[in-house]
XYZ file of N, CA, C and O in Angstrom:
256
model
N -173.593 -47.909 -50.150
C -173.441 -47.273 -51.427
C -173.282 -45.791 -51.172
O -174.118 -45.165 -50.527
N -172.198 -45.198 -51.652
C -171.877 -43.793 -51.433
C -171.893 -43.052 -52.762
O -171.345 -43.542 -53.752
N -172.509 -41.876 -52.784
C -172.465 -41.054 -53.993
C -171.525 -39.881 -53.764
O -171.613 -39.181 -52.755
N -170.606 -39.700 -54.691
C -169.671 -38.583 -54.695
C -169.705 -37.987 -56.097
O -169.293 -38.634 -57.054
N -170.217 -36.776 -56.202
C -170.369 -36.130 -57.498
C -169.645 -34.789 -57.494
O -169.449 -34.182 -56.445
N -169.273 -34.325 -58.685
C -168.619 -33.036 -58.829
C -169.633 -31.918 -59.016
O -170.609 -32.072 -59.751
N -169.374 -30.775 -58.379
C -170.289 -29.642 -58.492
C -170.226 -28.951 -59.852
O -171.111 -28.184 -60.205
N -169.191 -29.236 -60.616
C -169.030 -28.622 -61.933
C -169.209 -29.623 -63.066
O -168.727 -29.411 -64.172
N -169.892 -30.726 -62.781
C -170.098 -31.777 -63.772
C -171.456 -31.590 -64.445
O -172.494 -31.906 -63.881
N -171.440 -31.070 -65.656
C -172.679 -30.857 -66.410
C -173.274 -32.160 -66.931
O -174.440 -32.214 -67.289
N -172.487 -33.219 -66.986
C -172.932 -34.497 -67.548
C -173.816 -35.257 -66.565
O -174.865 -35.782 -66.938
N -173.408 -35.336 -65.306
C -174.154 -36.148 -64.337
C -174.865 -35.324 -63.270
O -175.302 -35.874 -62.253
N -174.990 -34.036 -63.484
C -175.633 -33.163 -62.488
C -177.000 -33.710 -62.093
O -177.821 -34.056 -62.930
N -177.230 -33.846 -60.790
C -178.496 -34.356 -60.286
C -178.553 -35.865 -60.166
O -179.475 -36.409 -59.566
N -177.566 -36.544 -60.713
C -177.545 -38.003 -60.665
C -177.434 -38.547 -59.254
O -177.918 -39.631 -58.963
N -176.815 -37.780 -58.382
C -176.676 -38.230 -56.999
C -178.036 -38.469 -56.360
O -178.252 -39.478 -55.698
N -178.968 -37.563 -56.584
C -180.309 -37.710 -56.001
C -181.036 -38.925 -56.582
O -181.745 -39.620 -55.865
N -180.850 -39.196 -57.861
C -181.482 -40.356 -58.492
C -180.967 -41.648 -57.860
O -181.746 -42.548 -57.532
N -179.644 -41.748 -57.674
C -179.061 -42.922 -57.028
C -179.557 -43.060 -55.586
O -179.929 -44.134 -55.137
N -179.538 -41.946 -54.859
C -179.939 -41.973 -53.450
C -181.403 -42.369 -53.290
O -181.773 -42.982 -52.291
N -182.217 -42.043 -54.240
C -183.635 -42.408 -54.193
C -183.848 -43.880 -54.572
O -184.673 -44.567 -53.974
N -183.089 -44.364 -55.545
C -183.332 -45.695 -56.112
C -182.614 -46.837 -55.401
O -183.058 -47.977 -55.473
N -181.517 -46.555 -54.711
C -180.699 -47.620 -54.135
C -180.793 -47.583 -52.614
O -180.317 -46.641 -51.971
N -181.405 -48.612 -52.019
C -181.586 -48.622 -50.564
C -180.283 -48.466 -49.780
O -180.270 -47.857 -48.718
N -179.179 -48.991 -50.281
C -177.901 -48.926 -49.571
C -177.324 -47.538 -49.425
O -176.322 -47.351 -48.736
N -177.937 -46.549 -50.051
C -177.441 -45.173 -49.929
C -177.889 -44.518 -48.627
O -177.289 -43.526 -48.206
N -178.914 -45.058 -48.008
C -179.472 -44.423 -46.803
C -178.450 -44.384 -45.673
O -177.791 -45.367 -45.369
N -178.343 -43.220 -45.064
C -177.463 -43.046 -43.917
C -175.999 -42.845 -44.243
O -175.172 -42.805 -43.335
N -175.662 -42.714 -45.511
C -174.266 -42.516 -45.896
C -173.943 -41.022 -45.996
O -174.826 -40.180 -46.107
N -172.657 -40.703 -45.953
C -172.187 -39.316 -45.990
C -171.917 -38.875 -47.428
O -170.767 -38.670 -47.827
N -172.984 -38.728 -48.201
C -172.849 -38.333 -49.603
C -172.268 -36.921 -49.693
O -172.533 -36.084 -48.838
N -171.496 -36.683 -50.739
C -170.854 -35.380 -50.900
C -170.930 -34.908 -52.344
O -170.927 -35.704 -53.283
N -170.960 -33.601 -52.467
C -170.742 -32.928 -53.742
C -169.368 -32.269 -53.602
O -169.174 -31.398 -52.751
N -168.433 -32.709 -54.406
C -167.043 -32.258 -54.333
C -166.822 -31.141 -55.345
O -167.386 -31.158 -56.436
N -165.956 -30.195 -54.991
C -165.603 -29.139 -55.948
C -164.715 -29.755 -57.030
O -163.501 -29.883 -56.879
N -165.374 -30.223 -58.103
C -164.677 -30.899 -59.199
C -165.603 -31.011 -60.396
O -166.797 -30.757 -60.285
N -165.030 -31.401 -61.508
C -165.802 -31.624 -62.718
C -166.159 -33.096 -62.863
O -166.258 -33.830 -61.878
N -166.332 -33.527 -64.108
C -166.736 -34.900 -64.391
C -165.684 -35.920 -63.965
O -166.017 -37.008 -63.513
N -164.422 -35.561 -64.085
C -163.334 -36.474 -63.718
C -162.828 -36.116 -62.321
O -161.754 -35.543 -62.147
N -163.614 -36.489 -61.324
C -163.308 -36.132 -59.935
C -161.921 -36.623 -59.537
O -161.198 -35.928 -58.832
N -161.555 -37.808 -59.981
C -160.262 -38.374 -59.600
C -159.110 -37.498 -60.080
O -158.041 -37.503 -59.468
N -159.304 -36.744 -61.131
C -158.253 -35.851 -61.622
C -158.314 -34.482 -60.953
O -157.278 -33.883 -60.682
N -159.519 -34.006 -60.699
C -159.691 -32.667 -60.131
C -159.527 -32.623 -58.614
O -159.091 -31.609 -58.070
N -159.905 -33.687 -57.941
C -159.878 -33.704 -56.469
C -159.524 -35.101 -55.969
O -160.206 -35.656 -55.102
N -158.462 -35.652 -56.495
C -158.074 -37.025 -56.185
C -157.837 -37.306 -54.714
O -158.277 -38.320 -54.189
N -157.154 -36.390 -54.023
C -156.862 -36.615 -52.613
C -158.138 -36.601 -51.780
O -158.339 -37.455 -50.912
N -159.017 -35.642 -52.030
C -160.280 -35.573 -51.299
C -161.136 -36.804 -51.590
O -161.733 -37.387 -50.680
N -161.188 -37.215 -52.835
C -161.951 -38.392 -53.222
C -161.435 -39.629 -52.477
O -162.209 -40.401 -51.918
N -160.124 -39.792 -52.442
C -159.514 -40.927 -51.749
C -159.869 -40.919 -50.263
O -160.244 -41.952 -49.705
N -159.776 -39.763 -49.627
C -160.104 -39.655 -48.205
C -161.558 -40.045 -47.949
O -161.852 -40.773 -46.988
N -162.469 -39.585 -48.795
C -163.887 -39.891 -48.617
C -164.181 -41.375 -48.824
O -164.987 -41.964 -48.091
N -163.526 -41.988 -49.786
C -163.712 -43.421 -50.026
C -163.171 -44.228 -48.852
O -163.810 -45.182 -48.400
N -162.006 -43.846 -48.335
C -161.444 -44.555 -47.184
C -162.322 -44.398 -45.944
O -162.519 -45.350 -45.189
N -162.870 -43.197 -45.724
C -163.791 -42.983 -44.607
C -165.031 -43.865 -44.762
O -165.493 -44.462 -43.792
N -165.556 -43.945 -45.973
C -166.717 -44.795 -46.252
C -166.396 -46.255 -45.947
O -167.163 -46.952 -45.295
N -165.247 -46.694 -46.385
C -164.816 -48.077 -46.148
C -164.727 -48.366 -44.645
O -165.252 -49.367 -44.158
N -164.066 -47.482 -43.916
C -163.899 -47.693 -42.477
C -165.241 -47.701 -41.757
O -165.461 -48.496 -40.852
N -166.143 -46.840 -42.156
C -167.461 -46.745 -41.515
C -168.315 -47.977 -41.789
O -169.111 -48.379 -40.948
N -168.152 -48.594 -42.954
C -169.058 -49.642 -43.391
C -168.479 -51.047 -43.423
O -169.213 -51.993 -43.721
N -167.229 -51.220 -43.110
C -166.667 -52.566 -43.152
C -167.236 -53.400 -42.016
O -167.467 -52.912 -40.916
N -167.454 -54.645 -42.307
C -168.054 -55.555 -41.337
C -167.207 -56.822 -41.268
O -166.971 -57.473 -42.279
N -166.756 -57.154 -40.101
C -166.059 -58.414 -39.892
C -164.716 -58.526 -40.572
O -164.200 -59.618 -40.735
N -164.112 -57.423 -40.991
C -162.806 -57.466 -41.650
C -161.770 -56.961 -40.650
O -161.933 -55.922 -40.050
N -160.719 -57.711 -40.472
C -159.687 -57.296 -39.525
C -158.352 -57.198 -40.201
O -158.070 -57.798 -41.149
């Protein structure tokens, strides 16, 4: 479980820490705060895509 939040998001600010504390699967992941607002996919779509793909590659198991 990976958390990616925007640094300019007033709606979910601090939510990353709540998820990281409550969900065991967050441990050991490369969580990031991206320079973006609430709609990260619109503000930083390329960076978001790269981080998701890196997460996938790091965590995939038995998929070829």
